[in-house]
Amino acid sequence: DGGITQSPKYLFRKEGQNVTLSCEQNLNHDAMYWYRQDPGQGLRLIYYSQIVNDFQKGDIAEGYSVSREKKESFPLTVTSAQKNPTAFYLCASRPLAGEDNEQFFGPGTRLTVL
Amino acid sequence: AQKVTQAQTEISVVEKEDVTLDCVYETRDTTYYLFWYKQPPSGELVFLIRRNSFDEQNEISGRYSWNFQKSTSSFNFTITASQVVDSAVYFCALEVYNFNKFYFGSGTKLNVKP
C-alpha cells in the first residue's frame, strides 16, 4: 500500500532536548511538507522541499530543522530553540507534475514537552 | 498575498440537517487551485476535492457538493442530510499555480448530533 508514515505517533520530550520526527512516503512524490497544528487552529507551514537536498523555510521555521537526503524521507528536528513545541505535527507530500496535485497527509505525530 | 478565511469556527447540527461550510479566499493571481480537506478525530487530513480557477462548475459527490464563485471569491461546501460520521474539522486551502505552497484556512469544526 502506498502512503505516508509518521513515527512516532506520540512523543514526549523534556525541555532542552532535541527530538526528530520521522516522515516517510512511498508514493514517489517530489515535494514534501511539514505543518504544525495547535489546538483549534489551522495548519502552519514549517518547512517544505521540492527536490532532494533542497528545502525552503515556511512561515514558522524558527526552532526547527529538516533534511532531505532521500526522496522518500523528510525528517523534522524540533530543537531546544523552539520555545513552545507542544503541538500536532503533520507531514504531507505531493507530486509536482500531473493533474493530481493535492497534498497527501500522514497520520501525524503529537509532541508533548514535559 | 494569499489568504483563506473560514469564518465559522464551529457548527452544530442535528443528523439529517443540511449544512454549508463557508470558504473565502484572497489572491491576485489568475491561476490557482482550491481544496477541501476533512480532519476526523484521528487527526489525518483526508482530501475531498480540488478545483482550479478556470473551472467554476459546481460539483456533487454523493451527499457532498461544492459551490465555486469567482465573483465572490468563495468556495463553499455543503453536506446534505448530515450524518454523525461527518463530524470533523474541515479545512479549505488555496494554492497559487507553481507556487507549491498551500494556504490553509483556520478550519470549521462540524458537530453532527444524533
CSV table of C-alpha atoms in Angstrom, one decimal:
chain,number,residue,atom,x,y,z
A,1,ASP,CA,0.0,0.0,0.0
A,2,GLY,CA,1.3,3.4,-0.9
A,3,GLY,CA,1.1,6.2,1.7
A,4,ILE,CA,2.9,8.4,4.2
A,5,THR,CA,4.0,7.1,7.5
A,6,GLN,CA,5.0,9.2,10.5
A,7,SER,CA,6.6,8.0,13.6
A,8,PRO,CA,6.2,8.0,16.5
A,9,LYS,CA,2.5,8.7,16.9
A,10,TYR,CA,3.1,10.2,20.4
A,11,LEU,CA,6.3,11.8,21.6
A,12,PHE,CA,7.3,13.2,24.9
A,13,ARG,CA,10.2,15.5,25.3
A,14,LYS,CA,11.9,17.1,28.2
A,15,GLU,CA,12.7,20.8,27.9
A,16,GLY,CA,16.0,21.4,26.4
A,17,GLN,CA,16.1,18.2,24.3
A,18,ASN,CA,16.1,18.0,20.6
A,19,VAL,CA,13.8,15.4,19.0
A,20,THR,CA,13.4,14.2,15.5
A,21,LEU,CA,10.1,13.3,13.9
A,22,SER,CA,10.1,10.8,11.0
A,23,CYS,CA,8.2,11.1,7.8
A,24,GLU,CA,8.5,8.5,5.0
A,25,GLN,CA,6.5,8.2,1.8
A,26,ASN,CA,6.4,5.6,-0.9
A,27,LEU,CA,4.3,7.5,-3.3
A,28,ASN,CA,7.3,8.7,-5.4
A,29,HIS,CA,6.2,12.3,-4.7
A,30,ASP,CA,8.7,15.1,-5.4
A,31,ALA,CA,7.5,17.5,-2.7
A,32,MET,CA,7.2,17.1,1.0
A,33,TYR,CA,5.9,19.4,3.7
A,34,TRP,CA,5.8,19.8,7.5
A,35,TYR,CA,3.0,21.5,9.2
A,36,ARG,CA,2.3,22.4,12.8
A,37,GLN,CA,-1.3,22.4,14.2
A,38,ASP,CA,-2.2,23.8,17.6
A,39,PRO,CA,-5.5,23.1,19.3
A,40,GLY,CA,-8.4,24.7,17.5
A,41,GLN,CA,-6.2,26.2,14.8
A,42,GLY,CA,-5.3,25.6,11.2
A,43,LEU,CA,-2.1,24.3,9.7
A,44,ARG,CA,1.0,26.4,9.7
A,45,LEU,CA,3.8,25.5,7.3
A,46,ILE,CA,7.2,24.9,8.9
A,47,TYR,CA,9.4,23.7,6.0
A,48,TYR,CA,8.9,22.2,2.6
A,49,SER,CA,11.1,20.5,0.0
A,50,GLN,CA,10.6,20.1,-3.7
A,51,ILE,CA,13.7,18.1,-4.5
A,52,VAL,CA,16.3,16.1,-2.8
A,53,ASN,CA,19.0,18.1,-0.9
A,54,ASP,CA,16.9,21.3,-1.2
A,55,PHE,CA,14.3,22.8,1.2
A,56,GLN,CA,12.7,26.1,2.0
A,57,LYS,CA,11.5,27.7,5.2
A,58,GLY,CA,7.8,28.1,5.7
A,59,ASP,CA,6.0,30.6,7.9
A,60,ILE,CA,7.3,29.3,11.3
A,61,ALA,CA,10.7,27.7,10.7
A,62,GLU,CA,12.4,29.1,13.7
A,63,GLY,CA,13.5,26.4,16.1
A,64,TYR,CA,13.1,23.6,13.6
A,65,SER,CA,15.4,22.0,11.1
A,66,VAL,CA,15.0,19.4,8.3
A,67,SER,CA,16.9,17.4,5.8
A,68,ARG,CA,16.1,15.8,2.5
A,69,GLU,CA,18.8,13.2,1.7
A,70,LYS,CA,16.4,10.8,0.1
A,71,LYS,CA,13.3,11.4,-2.0
A,72,GLU,CA,11.3,9.2,0.4
A,73,SER,CA,12.3,10.8,3.6
A,74,PHE,CA,11.9,14.2,5.2
A,75,PRO,CA,12.7,14.2,8.9
A,76,LEU,CA,11.9,17.2,11.1
A,77,THR,CA,14.0,18.0,14.1
A,78,VAL,CA,12.5,20.1,16.9
A,79,THR,CA,15.4,21.9,18.6
A,80,SER,CA,15.6,23.3,22.1
A,81,ALA,CA,15.4,26.7,20.4
A,82,GLN,CA,11.7,26.1,19.7
A,83,LYS,CA,10.0,27.8,22.7
A,84,ASN,CA,6.7,26.2,22.6
A,85,PRO,CA,6.9,22.9,20.7
A,86,THR,CA,3.9,21.1,22.1
A,87,ALA,CA,1.7,20.6,19.1
A,88,PHE,CA,0.4,18.2,16.5
A,89,TYR,CA,2.8,17.8,13.6
A,90,LEU,CA,1.6,16.7,10.1
A,91,CYS,CA,3.8,15.6,7.2
A,92,ALA,CA,2.5,15.8,3.6
A,93,SER,CA,3.7,15.0,0.1
A,94,ARG,CA,2.5,15.6,-3.4
A,95,PRO,CA,3.7,15.2,-7.0
A,96,LEU,CA,4.8,18.3,-8.8
A,97,ALA,CA,3.6,17.1,-12.2
A,98,GLY,CA,0.3,15.9,-13.4
A,99,GLU,CA,-3.3,16.9,-12.5
A,100,ASP,CA,-3.4,15.2,-9.2
A,101,ASN,CA,-1.7,17.9,-7.3
A,102,GLU,CA,-3.3,17.6,-3.9
A,103,GLN,CA,-1.3,17.0,-0.8
A,104,PHE,CA,-1.4,13.6,0.8
A,105,PHE,CA,-1.1,13.7,4.6
A,106,GLY,CA,0.4,11.3,7.1
A,107,PRO,CA,-1.3,10.4,10.4
A,108,GLY,CA,0.6,12.9,12.4
A,109,THR,CA,2.8,13.0,15.5
A,110,ARG,CA,1.6,14.5,18.7
A,111,LEU,CA,4.6,16.1,20.6
A,112,THR,CA,4.3,17.0,24.2
A,113,VAL,CA,7.0,18.8,26.1
A,114,LEU,CA,7.1,17.8,29.8
B,1,ALA,CA,-0.7,37.9,-0.7
B,2,GLN,CA,-2.7,34.8,-0.3
B,3,LYS,CA,-5.3,34.2,2.4
B,4,VAL,CA,-8.1,31.8,3.2
B,5,THR,CA,-10.8,32.7,5.6
B,6,GLN,CA,-13.2,30.2,7.2
B,7,ALA,CA,-15.3,32.5,9.4
B,8,GLN,CA,-17.3,29.7,11.0
B,9,THR,CA,-15.2,28.3,13.9
B,10,GLU,CA,-17.7,25.7,14.9
B,11,ILE,CA,-21.1,24.5,13.7
B,12,SER,CA,-23.5,22.1,15.4
B,13,VAL,CA,-26.4,20.4,13.6
B,14,VAL,CA,-28.7,17.6,14.2
B,15,GLU,CA,-28.4,14.5,12.0
B,16,LYS,CA,-30.1,14.8,8.6
B,17,GLU,CA,-29.9,18.5,8.5
B,18,ASP,CA,-28.1,20.2,5.6
B,19,VAL,CA,-25.1,22.3,6.5
B,20,THR,CA,-22.9,24.7,4.5
B,21,LEU,CA,-19.3,25.5,5.3
B,22,ASP,CA,-18.0,28.8,4.0
B,23,CYS,CA,-14.7,29.5,2.5
B,24,VAL,CA,-13.5,32.9,1.2
B,25,TYR,CA,-10.1,33.3,-0.4
B,26,GLU,CA,-7.9,36.1,-1.5
B,27,THR,CA,-5.3,36.1,-4.3
B,28,ARG,CA,-4.3,38.4,-7.1
B,29,ASP,CA,-3.2,35.5,-9.3
B,30,THR,CA,-5.5,34.3,-12.0
B,31,THR,CA,-4.4,30.7,-11.9
B,32,TYR,CA,-4.9,28.9,-8.7
B,33,TYR,CA,-6.3,25.8,-7.0
B,34,LEU,CA,-8.8,25.4,-4.2
B,35,PHE,CA,-9.1,22.4,-2.0
B,36,TRP,CA,-11.2,21.0,0.8
B,37,TYR,CA,-9.9,18.5,3.4
B,38,LYS,CA,-11.6,16.7,6.2
B,39,GLN,CA,-9.8,16.0,9.5
B,40,PRO,CA,-11.6,13.4,11.6
B,41,PRO,CA,-10.7,13.0,15.3
B,42,SER,CA,-7.9,10.6,14.4
B,43,GLY,CA,-6.0,13.6,13.0
B,44,GLU,CA,-5.1,12.7,9.5
B,45,LEU,CA,-6.3,15.1,6.8
B,46,VAL,CA,-8.4,13.5,4.1
B,47,PHE,CA,-8.6,15.1,0.7
B,48,LEU,CA,-12.1,15.8,-0.5
B,49,ILE,CA,-11.9,17.9,-3.7
B,50,ARG,CA,-9.7,20.1,-5.9
B,51,ARG,CA,-10.9,22.8,-8.2
B,52,ASN,CA,-8.9,25.0,-10.5
B,53,SER,CA,-9.6,28.7,-11.1
B,54,PHE,CA,-10.8,28.1,-14.6
B,55,ASP,CA,-13.4,25.6,-13.7
B,56,GLU,CA,-16.4,27.2,-11.9
B,57,GLN,CA,-18.7,24.3,-12.5
B,58,ASN,CA,-20.2,23.1,-9.3
B,59,GLU,CA,-19.6,19.6,-8.2
B,60,ILE,CA,-21.7,17.0,-6.5
B,61,SER,CA,-20.3,13.8,-5.0
B,62,GLY,CA,-23.0,11.9,-3.1
B,63,ARG,CA,-24.1,14.0,-0.2
B,64,TYR,CA,-21.3,16.5,-0.7
B,65,SER,CA,-21.5,19.5,-3.1
B,66,TRP,CA,-19.2,22.4,-3.7
B,67,ASN,CA,-20.1,25.9,-5.0
B,68,PHE,CA,-17.3,27.8,-6.5
B,69,GLN,CA,-17.9,31.5,-7.3
B,70,LYS,CA,-15.1,33.6,-8.5
B,71,SER,CA,-17.2,36.8,-8.4
B,72,THR,CA,-17.3,36.5,-4.6
B,73,SER,CA,-14.0,34.6,-4.1
B,74,SER,CA,-15.8,31.8,-2.4
B,75,PHE,CA,-15.7,28.0,-2.5
B,76,ASN,CA,-18.4,26.8,-0.2
B,77,PHE,CA,-19.0,23.2,0.8
B,78,THR,CA,-22.5,21.7,1.5
B,79,ILE,CA,-23.3,18.4,3.2
B,80,THR,CA,-26.8,17.3,2.6
B,81,ALA,CA,-28.5,15.1,5.1
B,82,SER,CA,-25.6,15.2,7.5
B,83,GLN,CA,-24.6,12.1,9.4
B,84,VAL,CA,-22.7,11.6,12.7
B,85,VAL,CA,-19.7,10.4,10.7
B,86,ASP,CA,-19.4,13.8,9.1
B,87,SER,CA,-18.3,15.2,12.4
B,88,ALA,CA,-14.8,16.5,11.8
B,89,VAL,CA,-12.8,19.7,11.2
B,90,TYR,CA,-13.0,20.8,7.6
B,91,PHE,CA,-10.2,22.9,6.0
B,92,CYS,CA,-10.3,24.9,2.9
B,93,ALA,CA,-6.9,25.6,1.2
B,94,LEU,CA,-5.6,27.7,-1.7
B,95,GLU,CA,-2.6,27.1,-3.9
B,96,VAL,CA,-1.3,29.6,-6.5
B,97,TYR,CA,-0.1,27.9,-9.6
B,98,ASN,CA,3.6,26.9,-9.5
B,99,PHE,CA,4.0,28.3,-6.0
B,100,ASN,CA,4.0,24.9,-4.4
B,101,LYS,CA,2.7,26.2,-1.1
B,102,PHE,CA,-0.8,25.7,0.3
B,103,TYR,CA,-2.5,28.3,2.4
B,104,PHE,CA,-5.0,26.8,4.8
B,105,GLY,CA,-7.9,28.4,6.5
B,106,SER,CA,-8.3,28.0,10.2
B,107,GLY,CA,-10.9,25.2,9.8
B,108,THR,CA,-14.5,24.7,10.7
B,109,LYS,CA,-15.4,22.1,13.3
B,110,LEU,CA,-18.6,20.4,12.4
B,111,ASN,CA,-20.5,18.6,15.2
B,112,VAL,CA,-23.4,16.4,13.9
B,113,LYS,CA,-25.6,15.2,16.8
B,114,PRO,CA,-27.8,12.1,16.6
